[in-house]
Short mmCIF file of C-alpha atoms in Angstrom, two decimals:
data_model
loop_
_atom_site.label_atom_id
_atom_site.label_comp_id
_atom_site.label_asym_id
_atom_site.label_seq_id
_atom_site.Cartn_x
_atom_site.Cartn_y
_atom_site.Cartn_z
CA MET A 1 -10.65 -110.19 101.36
CA LYS A 2 -8.66 -109.27 98.25
CA ILE A 3 -5.09 -110.60 98.45
CA VAL A 4 -3.29 -108.38 95.96
CA LYS A 5 -0.85 -110.34 93.80
CA GLU A 6 1.57 -107.51 93.24
CA ALA A 7 4.86 -106.95 95.06
CA LYS A 8 5.31 -103.27 95.78
CA SER A 9 8.20 -101.08 96.80
CA PHE A 10 7.82 -98.48 99.54
CA GLU A 11 7.51 -95.73 96.95
CA GLN A 12 4.64 -97.53 95.20
CA ILE A 13 2.38 -98.24 98.18
CA ASN A 14 -0.91 -96.48 98.73
CA THR A 15 -2.19 -97.63 102.11
CA GLU A 16 -3.82 -96.46 105.30
CA LEU A 17 -1.49 -98.66 107.37
CA LEU A 18 2.01 -100.03 106.75
CA ILE A 19 3.03 -102.85 109.11
CA VAL A 20 6.75 -103.15 109.88
CA GLY A 21 8.66 -105.49 112.21
CA VAL A 22 11.39 -103.95 114.35
CA GLN A 23 14.02 -105.78 116.37
CA LYS A 24 16.86 -104.98 118.71
CA ASN A 25 19.27 -104.59 115.81
CA CYS A 26 17.30 -103.43 112.78
CA ASP A 27 20.42 -103.09 110.63
CA HIS A 28 20.20 -106.87 110.15
CA ILE A 29 16.87 -106.54 108.36
CA LYS A 30 17.19 -106.96 104.61
CA GLY A 31 16.33 -103.63 102.98
CA TRP A 32 16.30 -101.65 106.24
CA ASN A 33 18.05 -98.68 104.65
CA LYS A 34 15.23 -98.43 102.12
CA LEU A 35 12.72 -98.06 104.96
CA VAL A 36 14.87 -95.41 106.66
CA SER A 37 14.99 -93.44 103.42
CA PHE A 38 11.24 -93.85 102.98
CA PHE A 39 10.23 -92.96 106.54
CA GLY A 40 12.90 -90.39 107.32
CA GLU A 41 16.12 -90.15 109.32
CA SER A 42 14.14 -89.67 112.54
CA LEU A 43 13.19 -93.38 112.45
CA GLU A 44 16.48 -94.67 113.80
CA GLU A 45 16.63 -91.98 116.50
CA TRP A 46 13.11 -92.89 117.66
CA ILE A 47 14.13 -96.53 117.90
CA ARG A 48 17.27 -95.68 119.91
CA SER A 49 15.28 -93.45 122.28
CA GLY A 50 12.58 -96.08 122.82
CA ASP A 51 9.81 -94.02 121.23
CA ILE A 52 9.44 -96.98 118.90
CA ASP A 53 9.43 -100.05 121.14
CA THR A 54 11.37 -103.04 119.80
CA ASP A 55 10.50 -105.34 122.70
CA ARG A 56 8.66 -108.51 121.71
CA LYS A 57 4.91 -108.10 121.11
CA LYS A 58 5.01 -104.33 121.71
CA MET A 59 3.19 -102.11 119.20
CA THR A 60 3.94 -98.50 118.26
CA LYS A 61 1.54 -96.71 115.90
CA LEU A 62 2.81 -93.46 114.34
CA PRO A 63 1.65 -91.16 111.59
CA TYR A 64 3.77 -91.36 108.48
CA VAL A 65 5.97 -88.25 108.19
CA GLY A 66 7.76 -88.93 104.90
CA SER A 67 7.14 -87.57 101.44
CA ASN A 68 4.69 -90.24 100.19
CA LYS A 69 1.28 -88.70 100.83
CA GLN A 70 -0.45 -92.01 100.03
CA VAL A 71 0.59 -93.57 103.36
CA LYS A 72 -1.28 -92.55 106.51
CA ARG A 73 0.18 -94.54 109.39
CA VAL A 74 2.89 -97.05 110.24
CA LEU A 75 2.46 -99.80 112.84
CA PHE A 76 5.83 -100.89 114.22
CA VAL A 77 5.72 -104.39 115.70
CA GLY A 78 8.37 -105.29 118.27
CA LEU A 79 10.13 -108.62 117.73
CA GLY A 80 12.85 -108.41 120.37
CA ASP A 81 15.89 -110.55 119.72
CA THR A 82 15.14 -112.46 116.52
CA LYS A 83 17.70 -115.13 117.45
CA THR A 84 15.04 -116.54 119.79
CA LEU A 85 12.04 -115.74 117.60
CA THR A 86 9.93 -118.84 116.83
CA GLU A 87 7.00 -119.40 114.50
CA ASN A 88 4.67 -119.79 117.47
CA VAL A 89 5.78 -116.49 119.00
CA LEU A 90 5.45 -114.76 115.64
CA ARG A 91 1.95 -116.20 115.17
CA GLU A 92 0.93 -114.86 118.59
CA THR A 93 2.50 -111.49 117.77
CA PHE A 94 0.46 -111.32 114.58
CA GLY A 95 -2.62 -112.17 116.64
CA LEU A 96 -2.03 -108.93 118.54
CA VAL A 97 -1.61 -107.11 115.22
CA GLY A 98 -5.01 -108.47 114.20
CA LYS A 99 -6.51 -106.94 117.33
CA GLN A 100 -4.87 -103.62 116.43
CA LEU A 101 -6.38 -103.81 112.94
CA ARG A 102 -9.83 -104.23 114.45
CA ASN A 103 -9.31 -101.48 117.01
CA ILE A 104 -8.27 -98.90 114.40
CA LYS A 105 -10.99 -100.15 112.03
CA ALA A 106 -8.54 -100.67 109.18
CA ASN A 107 -10.10 -101.70 105.88
CA GLU A 108 -6.82 -102.49 104.17
CA PHE A 109 -3.15 -102.67 105.06
CA THR A 110 0.31 -103.35 103.69
CA ILE A 111 2.87 -105.61 105.35
CA TRP A 112 6.63 -105.49 104.74
CA LEU A 113 7.43 -109.20 104.86
CA GLU A 114 11.23 -109.03 105.04
CA SER A 115 11.06 -107.09 108.31
CA PHE A 116 9.59 -110.16 110.05
CA THR A 117 12.00 -112.78 108.72
CA ALA A 118 14.45 -114.54 111.03
CA SER A 119 16.37 -117.73 110.33
CA PRO A 120 14.78 -120.14 109.47
CA ILE A 121 11.53 -118.12 109.04
CA ASP A 122 11.34 -116.82 105.47
CA GLU A 123 8.91 -114.53 103.65
CA ASN A 124 6.51 -117.38 102.79
CA ASP A 125 6.40 -118.43 106.44
CA VAL A 126 5.70 -114.83 107.44
CA ALA A 127 2.83 -114.58 104.96
CA PHE A 128 1.25 -117.80 106.26
CA LEU A 129 1.75 -116.93 109.93
CA PHE A 130 0.44 -113.40 109.49
CA ALA A 131 -2.76 -114.58 107.80
CA GLU A 132 -3.26 -117.30 110.39
CA GLY A 133 -2.38 -115.22 113.46
CA ALA A 134 -3.91 -111.87 112.50
CA GLY A 135 -7.02 -113.62 111.23
CA GLN A 136 -7.57 -115.20 114.64
CA GLY A 137 -6.69 -112.02 116.51
CA PHE A 138 -9.15 -110.02 114.41
CA TYR A 139 -12.00 -112.33 115.47
CA GLN A 140 -14.82 -110.93 117.56
CA ILE A 141 -17.58 -112.92 119.30
CA PRO A 142 -20.94 -112.40 117.58
CA HIS A 143 -23.42 -110.76 119.95
CA TYR A 144 -27.13 -110.10 120.18
CA LYS A 145 -27.14 -106.62 121.74
CA THR A 146 -29.89 -104.39 120.38
CA THR A 147 -28.32 -101.13 121.60
CA SER A 148 -24.93 -101.48 119.93
CA ASN A 149 -24.02 -98.80 117.40
CA GLU A 150 -20.68 -100.37 116.58
CA ILE A 151 -20.01 -100.64 112.86
CA ASP A 152 -18.81 -104.02 111.65
CA THR A 153 -15.18 -103.91 110.54
CA TYR A 154 -13.97 -105.91 107.57
CA LEU A 155 -10.54 -106.28 106.03
CA ASP A 156 -11.02 -105.62 102.32
CA ALA A 157 -7.47 -105.95 101.02
CA VAL A 158 -3.89 -106.82 101.89
CA TYR A 159 -0.80 -105.64 99.99
CA PHE A 160 2.82 -106.76 100.26
CA VAL A 161 6.14 -105.01 100.21
CA THR A 162 8.56 -107.81 99.36
CA GLU A 163 11.30 -108.99 97.04
CA ALA A 164 10.13 -112.60 97.31
CA ASP A 165 8.15 -114.50 94.66
CA ILE A 166 4.70 -112.91 94.86
CA ASP A 167 2.87 -116.03 93.60
CA GLU A 168 4.32 -118.10 96.44
CA ILE A 169 3.58 -115.33 98.94
CA VAL A 170 -0.06 -115.12 97.93
CA ALA A 171 -0.42 -118.91 98.04
CA SER A 172 1.05 -119.02 101.56
CA TYR A 173 -1.20 -116.18 102.72
CA LYS A 174 -4.29 -117.91 101.32
CA VAL A 175 -3.55 -121.12 103.23
CA GLY A 176 -2.96 -119.18 106.46
CA LYS A 177 -6.29 -117.44 105.96
CA ILE A 178 -8.01 -120.79 105.38
CA TYR A 179 -6.69 -121.98 108.74
CA ALA A 180 -7.76 -118.80 110.55
CA ASP A 181 -11.23 -118.81 108.99
CA ALA A 182 -11.79 -122.43 110.01
CA VAL A 183 -10.72 -121.73 113.60
CA ASN A 184 -13.07 -118.75 113.72
CA GLU A 185 -16.00 -120.78 112.41
CA ALA A 186 -15.36 -123.37 115.12
CA ARG A 187 -15.30 -120.52 117.65
CA ASN A 188 -18.64 -119.30 116.35
CA LEU A 189 -20.16 -122.74 116.92
CA VAL A 190 -18.81 -122.95 120.48
CA ASN A 191 -20.03 -119.42 121.26
CA LEU A 192 -23.58 -119.98 120.00
CA PRO A 193 -26.27 -120.03 122.73
CA PRO A 194 -27.74 -123.52 123.18
CA ASN A 195 -31.21 -122.42 122.07
CA LEU A 196 -29.62 -121.42 118.73
CA LEU A 197 -27.49 -124.55 118.29
CA THR A 198 -29.37 -127.81 118.73
CA ALA A 199 -28.27 -131.19 117.42
CA THR A 200 -30.38 -130.53 114.33
CA ASP A 201 -28.70 -127.15 113.81
CA LEU A 202 -25.28 -128.77 114.09
CA ALA A 203 -26.30 -131.39 111.53
CA ASN A 204 -27.57 -128.65 109.19
CA TYR A 205 -24.20 -126.90 109.47
CA ALA A 206 -22.42 -130.15 108.59
CA GLU A 207 -24.69 -130.64 105.58
CA GLU A 208 -23.83 -127.16 104.31
CA LEU A 209 -20.14 -127.94 104.78
CA ALA A 210 -20.57 -131.15 102.80
CA LYS A 211 -22.35 -129.31 100.02
CA GLN A 212 -19.61 -126.66 99.88
CA TYR A 213 -16.74 -129.16 99.70
CA ASP A 214 -18.36 -132.13 98.01
CA PHE A 215 -18.09 -134.42 101.03
CA GLU A 216 -20.25 -137.51 101.32
CA VAL A 217 -22.67 -136.84 104.17
CA GLU A 218 -25.02 -138.96 106.26
CA ILE A 219 -27.27 -137.65 109.04
CA LEU A 220 -28.97 -140.28 111.20
CA ASN A 221 -32.09 -139.19 113.09
CA LYS A 222 -33.54 -140.63 116.28
CA ALA A 223 -35.58 -143.35 114.60
CA GLU A 224 -32.55 -144.48 112.60
CA LEU A 225 -30.37 -144.48 115.72
CA GLU A 226 -32.98 -146.61 117.49
CA GLU A 227 -32.99 -149.05 114.57
CA LEU A 228 -29.19 -149.35 114.81
CA GLY A 229 -29.29 -149.79 118.58
CA MET A 230 -27.16 -146.78 119.50
CA GLY A 231 -27.94 -146.93 123.21
CA GLY A 232 -25.14 -144.59 124.24
CA ILE A 233 -26.30 -141.44 122.46
CA LEU A 234 -29.99 -142.38 122.82
CA SER A 235 -29.71 -142.77 126.60
CA VAL A 236 -28.15 -139.32 126.96
CA ASN A 237 -30.89 -137.90 124.76
CA LYS A 238 -33.81 -139.48 126.69
CA GLY A 239 -34.47 -136.39 128.82
CA SER A 240 -34.66 -134.01 125.87
CA LYS A 241 -37.35 -132.82 123.48
CA GLU A 242 -34.63 -132.16 120.91
CA GLU A 243 -33.83 -135.17 118.76
CA PRO A 244 -30.24 -136.44 118.55
CA ARG A 245 -28.24 -136.68 115.36
CA LEU A 246 -25.29 -138.79 114.30
CA ILE A 247 -23.34 -136.85 111.68
CA THR A 248 -20.91 -138.49 109.26
CA LEU A 249 -18.76 -136.67 106.69
CA LYS A 250 -16.44 -138.48 104.29
CA TYR A 251 -13.60 -136.96 102.30
CA GLN A 252 -12.15 -139.43 99.79
CA ALA A 253 -8.75 -138.41 98.43
CA THR A 254 -7.67 -141.70 96.84
CA ASP A 255 -9.28 -144.23 94.51
CA ASN A 256 -9.60 -146.79 97.30
CA TRP A 257 -11.28 -146.15 100.63
CA ALA A 258 -8.22 -147.27 102.60
CA GLU A 259 -5.84 -145.89 105.23
CA VAL A 260 -8.75 -143.83 106.53
CA MET A 261 -8.28 -141.32 109.36
CA GLY A 262 -11.29 -141.20 111.67
CA LEU A 263 -12.07 -137.96 113.50
CA VAL A 264 -14.73 -138.28 116.19
CA GLY A 265 -16.24 -135.28 117.97
CA LYS A 266 -18.40 -134.94 121.06
CA GLY A 267 -21.37 -132.76 120.13
CA VAL A 268 -23.27 -132.27 123.40
CA THR A 269 -24.95 -128.97 122.63
CA TYR A 270 -25.88 -128.40 126.28
CA ASP A 271 -25.08 -130.38 129.39
CA THR A 272 -27.12 -129.96 132.57
CA GLY A 273 -25.46 -133.05 134.04
CA GLY A 274 -28.78 -134.86 133.94
CA TYR A 275 -29.95 -136.24 137.28
CA SER A 276 -26.33 -136.04 138.47
CA ILE A 277 -27.02 -132.35 138.08
CA LYS A 278 -24.37 -129.69 137.85
CA THR A 279 -24.31 -126.71 140.21
CA LYS A 280 -25.83 -123.43 139.06
CA THR A 281 -22.35 -122.03 138.42
CA GLY A 282 -21.08 -125.28 136.92
CA MET A 283 -23.89 -125.26 134.37
CA VAL A 284 -23.02 -121.82 132.99
CA GLY A 285 -20.84 -122.23 129.93
CA MET A 286 -22.06 -125.72 129.09
CA LYS A 287 -23.16 -124.42 125.68
CA GLY A 288 -19.53 -125.12 124.78
CA ASP A 289 -19.75 -128.85 125.53
CA MET A 290 -19.75 -129.45 121.78
CA GLY A 291 -16.22 -128.06 121.40
CA GLY A 292 -14.98 -131.42 120.14
CA ALA A 293 -17.56 -131.40 117.35
CA ALA A 294 -16.56 -127.83 116.48
CA ALA A 295 -12.89 -128.86 116.28
CA VAL A 296 -13.70 -131.74 113.94
CA LEU A 297 -15.92 -129.58 111.72
CA GLY A 298 -13.28 -126.85 111.61
CA ALA A 299 -10.64 -129.37 110.60
CA MET A 300 -12.96 -130.69 107.89
CA LYS A 301 -13.37 -127.17 106.55
CA ILE A 302 -9.59 -126.89 106.13
CA ILE A 303 -9.47 -130.36 104.58
CA GLY A 304 -12.16 -129.31 102.12
CA GLU A 305 -10.11 -126.27 101.13
CA VAL A 306 -6.59 -127.73 100.89
CA ARG A 307 -7.63 -131.24 99.68
CA PRO A 308 -4.87 -133.34 101.31
CA ASN A 309 -4.03 -136.77 99.93
CA LYS A 310 -5.58 -138.58 102.89
CA ASN A 311 -8.98 -140.24 103.28
CA VAL A 312 -10.93 -138.91 106.27
CA VAL A 313 -14.19 -139.89 107.93
CA ALA A 314 -15.62 -137.55 110.56
CA VAL A 315 -18.31 -138.74 112.96
CA ILE A 316 -20.10 -136.50 115.46
CA GLY A 317 -22.61 -137.58 118.07
CA ALA A 318 -24.93 -134.63 118.70
CA THR A 319 -27.48 -134.29 121.51
CA ASP A 320 -28.11 -132.34 124.67
CA ASN A 321 -28.23 -133.83 128.17
CA MET A 322 -31.42 -132.67 129.85
CA ILE A 323 -33.64 -133.63 132.80
CA SER A 324 -37.21 -134.89 132.57
CA GLY A 325 -39.37 -137.78 133.70
CA GLU A 326 -37.93 -139.81 130.84
CA ALA A 327 -34.24 -138.97 131.38
CA PHE A 328 -31.74 -141.72 132.04
CA LYS A 329 -30.69 -142.25 135.65
CA PRO A 330 -27.85 -143.55 137.78
CA ASP A 331 -28.22 -147.35 138.10
CA ASP A 332 -29.53 -147.69 134.54
CA VAL A 333 -27.86 -150.28 132.32
CA ILE A 334 -27.59 -149.40 128.65
CA THR A 335 -26.47 -151.29 125.57
CA THR A 336 -24.18 -149.38 123.22
CA TYR A 337 -23.92 -149.70 119.43
CA SER A 338 -20.93 -152.02 119.88
CA GLY A 339 -23.06 -154.43 121.94
CA LYS A 340 -21.16 -153.71 125.15
CA THR A 341 -23.29 -152.92 128.18
CA VAL A 342 -22.66 -150.04 130.57
CA GLU A 343 -23.78 -149.50 134.16
CA VAL A 344 -24.57 -145.80 134.55
CA LEU A 345 -23.15 -144.45 137.81
CA ASN A 346 -23.15 -140.78 136.81
CA THR A 347 -25.40 -139.10 134.23
CA ASP A 348 -22.91 -136.21 134.08
CA ALA A 349 -20.41 -138.65 132.58
CA GLU A 350 -22.49 -138.55 129.40
CA GLY A 351 -19.93 -137.50 126.81
CA ARG A 352 -18.12 -140.83 126.91
CA LEU A 353 -21.41 -142.62 126.20
CA VAL A 354 -21.98 -140.47 123.12
CA LEU A 355 -18.39 -141.03 122.00
CA ALA A 356 -18.68 -144.79 122.50
CA ASP A 357 -21.33 -145.02 119.80
CA ALA A 358 -19.63 -142.46 117.54
CA VAL A 359 -16.26 -144.23 117.73
CA SER A 360 -17.90 -147.59 117.02
CA TYR A 361 -19.66 -146.09 114.01
CA ALA A 362 -16.42 -144.57 112.70
CA ARG A 363 -14.88 -148.05 112.83
CA GLN A 364 -17.87 -149.45 110.96
CA GLN A 365 -17.40 -146.73 108.32
CA GLY A 366 -13.88 -147.92 107.61
CA ALA A 367 -11.63 -145.85 109.87
CA ASN A 368 -8.15 -147.35 110.23
CA TYR A 369 -6.99 -144.76 112.78
CA LEU A 370 -9.03 -142.84 115.32
CA ILE A 371 -8.75 -139.48 117.06
CA ASP A 372 -11.58 -138.44 119.34
CA VAL A 373 -11.92 -134.86 120.57
CA ALA A 374 -14.09 -133.85 123.51
CA THR A 375 -14.65 -131.38 126.30
CA LEU A 376 -14.81 -134.44 128.49
CA THR A 377 -13.74 -133.79 132.08
CA GLY A 378 -12.98 -131.19 134.69
CA GLY A 379 -10.27 -133.62 135.74
CA VAL A 380 -8.03 -132.56 132.86
CA ILE A 381 -8.17 -128.97 134.12
CA THR A 382 -7.25 -130.08 137.64
CA ALA A 383 -4.31 -132.04 136.24
CA LEU A 384 -3.03 -129.72 133.51
CA GLY A 385 -4.67 -126.31 133.83
CA PHE A 386 -6.46 -124.33 131.14
CA ASP A 387 -3.64 -124.11 128.59
CA LYS A 388 -2.90 -127.78 127.92
CA THR A 389 -4.92 -130.44 126.14
CA GLY A 390 -4.75 -133.82 127.84
CA SER A 391 -4.43 -136.99 125.80
CA LEU A 392 -4.36 -140.77 125.90
CA THR A 393 -3.17 -143.23 123.28
CA ASN A 394 -2.69 -146.92 122.59
CA ASN A 395 -0.01 -146.36 119.95
CA GLU A 396 3.10 -144.33 120.72
CA ALA A 397 4.27 -144.00 117.10
CA PHE A 398 0.87 -142.62 116.10
CA PHE A 399 0.92 -140.24 119.06
CA ASP A 400 4.47 -139.05 118.36
CA ALA A 401 3.52 -138.12 114.81
CA PHE A 402 0.51 -136.21 116.12
CA ILE A 403 2.65 -134.37 118.68
CA GLU A 404 4.90 -133.11 115.87
CA ALA A 405 1.84 -131.48 114.30
CA SER A 406 0.79 -129.95 117.62
CA ILE A 407 4.27 -128.48 118.09
CA GLU A 408 4.05 -126.92 114.62
CA THR A 409 0.71 -125.28 115.43
CA GLY A 410 1.63 -124.26 118.97
CA GLU A 411 -1.27 -126.18 120.53
CA PHE A 412 0.18 -127.88 123.61
CA VAL A 413 -0.80 -131.54 124.09
CA TRP A 414 0.31 -133.66 127.03
CA GLY A 415 0.05 -137.43 127.20
CA MET A 416 -1.39 -139.11 130.29
CA PRO A 417 -0.92 -142.77 131.29
CA LEU A 418 -3.61 -145.41 130.85
CA THR A 419 -2.65 -148.51 132.81
CA GLU A 420 -4.14 -151.98 133.11
CA LYS A 421 -5.29 -151.06 136.62
CA ASP A 422 -7.21 -148.12 135.16
CA LYS A 423 -8.85 -150.41 132.61
CA LYS A 424 -9.87 -152.87 135.34
CA ARG A 425 -11.67 -150.10 137.21
CA ILE A 426 -13.50 -149.06 134.03
CA ARG A 427 -14.55 -152.70 133.56
CA LYS A 428 -15.62 -153.16 137.15
CA SER A 429 -19.37 -153.83 137.40
CA ASP A 430 -21.46 -156.63 138.86
CA ILE A 431 -24.12 -156.25 136.18
CA ALA A 432 -22.54 -154.84 133.00
CA ASP A 433 -19.38 -154.93 130.91
CA LEU A 434 -18.33 -151.44 131.94
CA ASN A 435 -19.22 -148.62 134.32
CA ASN A 436 -19.17 -145.00 133.18
CA SER A 437 -17.67 -143.43 136.31
CA PRO A 438 -15.06 -145.41 138.29
CA GLY A 439 -14.23 -142.46 140.58
CA SER A 440 -13.16 -138.84 140.82
CA ASP A 441 -9.50 -139.77 141.19
CA GLY A 442 -7.85 -140.02 137.79
CA HIS A 443 -11.07 -138.69 136.31
CA MET A 444 -9.61 -137.65 132.97
CA ILE A 445 -7.91 -141.03 132.50
CA PHE A 446 -11.06 -143.00 133.32
CA ALA A 447 -13.17 -140.92 130.93
CA GLY A 448 -10.78 -141.25 128.03
CA GLY A 449 -10.02 -144.85 128.89
CA PHE A 450 -13.74 -145.61 128.68
CA VAL A 451 -13.75 -144.38 125.08
CA GLY A 452 -10.70 -146.55 124.47
CA GLU A 453 -12.78 -149.63 125.27
CA PHE A 454 -14.56 -149.14 121.94
CA VAL A 455 -11.64 -148.59 119.54
CA GLY A 456 -10.54 -152.21 119.29
CA ASP A 457 -6.96 -152.57 118.11
CA LEU A 458 -6.96 -149.44 115.91
CA PRO A 459 -4.29 -146.79 116.62
CA TRP A 460 -6.13 -144.23 118.74
CA ILE A 461 -5.63 -140.83 120.34
CA HIS A 462 -8.03 -139.25 122.82
CA LEU A 463 -7.95 -135.45 123.23
CA ASP A 464 -9.64 -133.88 126.26
CA ILE A 465 -10.05 -130.18 125.46
CA ALA A 466 -12.21 -129.26 128.45
CA GLY A 467 -9.58 -126.76 129.61
CA THR A 468 -8.46 -125.42 126.25
CA SER A 469 -11.72 -125.14 124.30
CA ASP A 470 -12.86 -121.96 126.05
CA ALA A 471 -10.80 -118.97 127.23
CA ALA A 472 -11.89 -117.13 130.38
CA SER A 473 -10.12 -113.94 129.25
CA PRO A 474 -8.68 -112.45 126.06
CA HIS A 475 -5.41 -113.92 124.79
CA ASP A 476 -2.94 -113.14 122.01
CA LEU A 477 -4.87 -115.07 119.38
CA GLY A 478 -8.37 -113.97 120.25
CA PRO A 479 -11.00 -112.80 122.73
CA LYS A 480 -12.44 -114.75 125.62
CA GLY A 481 -14.84 -117.54 124.70
CA GLY A 482 -14.41 -120.38 122.24
CA THR A 483 -10.83 -120.89 121.07
CA GLY A 484 -11.24 -123.31 118.18
CA VAL A 485 -8.51 -125.44 119.75
CA MET A 486 -7.31 -128.51 117.83
CA VAL A 487 -8.76 -127.36 114.49
CA ARG A 488 -5.31 -126.44 113.20
CA THR A 489 -3.51 -129.42 114.73
CA LEU A 490 -5.96 -131.98 113.35
CA ALA A 491 -5.78 -130.45 109.88
CA THR A 492 -1.99 -130.09 109.99
CA PHE A 493 -1.62 -133.72 111.07
CA ILE A 494 -3.77 -134.93 108.19
CA GLU A 495 -1.90 -132.71 105.73
CA ARG A 496 1.38 -134.20 106.98
CA LEU A 497 0.07 -137.75 106.60
CA GLY A 498 -1.10 -136.96 103.09
CA GLU A 499 2.43 -135.91 102.14
CA GLU A 500 3.95 -139.19 103.37
CA SER A 501 4.17 -142.22 101.10
CA ASN A 502 3.77 -144.59 104.04
CA SER A 503 1.88 -143.41 107.11
CA SER A 504 1.11 -146.78 108.66
CA PHE A 505 1.55 -147.11 112.42
#
């Protein structure tokens, strides 16, 4: 997309679509009289009569009736009362605009930035939020239909009507687009059929990412995992013909490899449940069980683009969980990379075994802080629904800083308790150090708490995105399917830490 670095007036624009924000009292908009003169006196009458809807998230598309023959249509975007307008609401509103742009097959458009400002949201904020929100809303799930005659729609150019500094506007828009593009790439990974995204395919994607952004990359194959004694990921992989991979990406921002943030993603590319087999309906959709890996890779894409002043190591355990004569079984005892032994009570509690080895490896690679991301349990959905990410932590200061980033991005995260009684149940086994399934009660806490057994004393956050990684129906920021959840929050958190002189917890 061409982001045109030229601030235009209404009289100068040549566009197929002009995008304008309208509110309950448009007279408060800076430069409103200029729009009235440009569009025509009928504009204000149409707003008063309701022909142009000013209610929040309402869209009104009209042909342009003024004297400038270079403008075809105007899309009026309702903002409601801007006294209560937030960045998150504006981002969602722009997501709906992105859907409109796809529906009308627009190739280029012009946005009047001042019409969307509201204290404290300025023109630069609008540019960022529009690129981020509309970019996500414009997204469409790739399909494999052979009978489709639909022409692919691309946005070729964006122009701005604004009195703000155009260099700052373009810079803000570019960063917003970086965020949207990374979310959409994560969505693509989650939406890929499992026969088209194996552990090897995921590793190949990571290698391309490393090549693009000059990350250090290491891909461990099955033989190398066996040599290291990674019994967690290897046990889950035993039933499969597809080899596992342990993927490591390193972004070094400072001279010394210190104060390193570790991002760990669950990359189970398909989960049958193993011998603790899922139901036929429960198995559908398990192509998305690598949503945590997608979130980490999406965050690394943003990190590669914006280059924050923070060292990051990303580790992803990638495998599928299949059934065969060689698959692991309930009652097995396995030895993880850390040396801790685990009694397997449930082969469908496989993600925590993969994460155990990945977290241990991230520590070995120098991580000083850890965040693991996983579509780990149905229990988090039972507890919190489909719109909230569940979390655990061992460090409240670390968690509070992360929550500030999640509030900024509008990705809701809710902390759950992890008590000593919970830990005792995770450690309860007559024959091993741990068991992988203490019970269905408190399921989300036990799963995340199991991962916590491998982090040592490092500040740690566990994110269970089982409910938020996939949308059952279209939403403001995209279609049904993979959401790319936590990509933006992880990247925003790391950007924030990079701006701080002291981020120790």
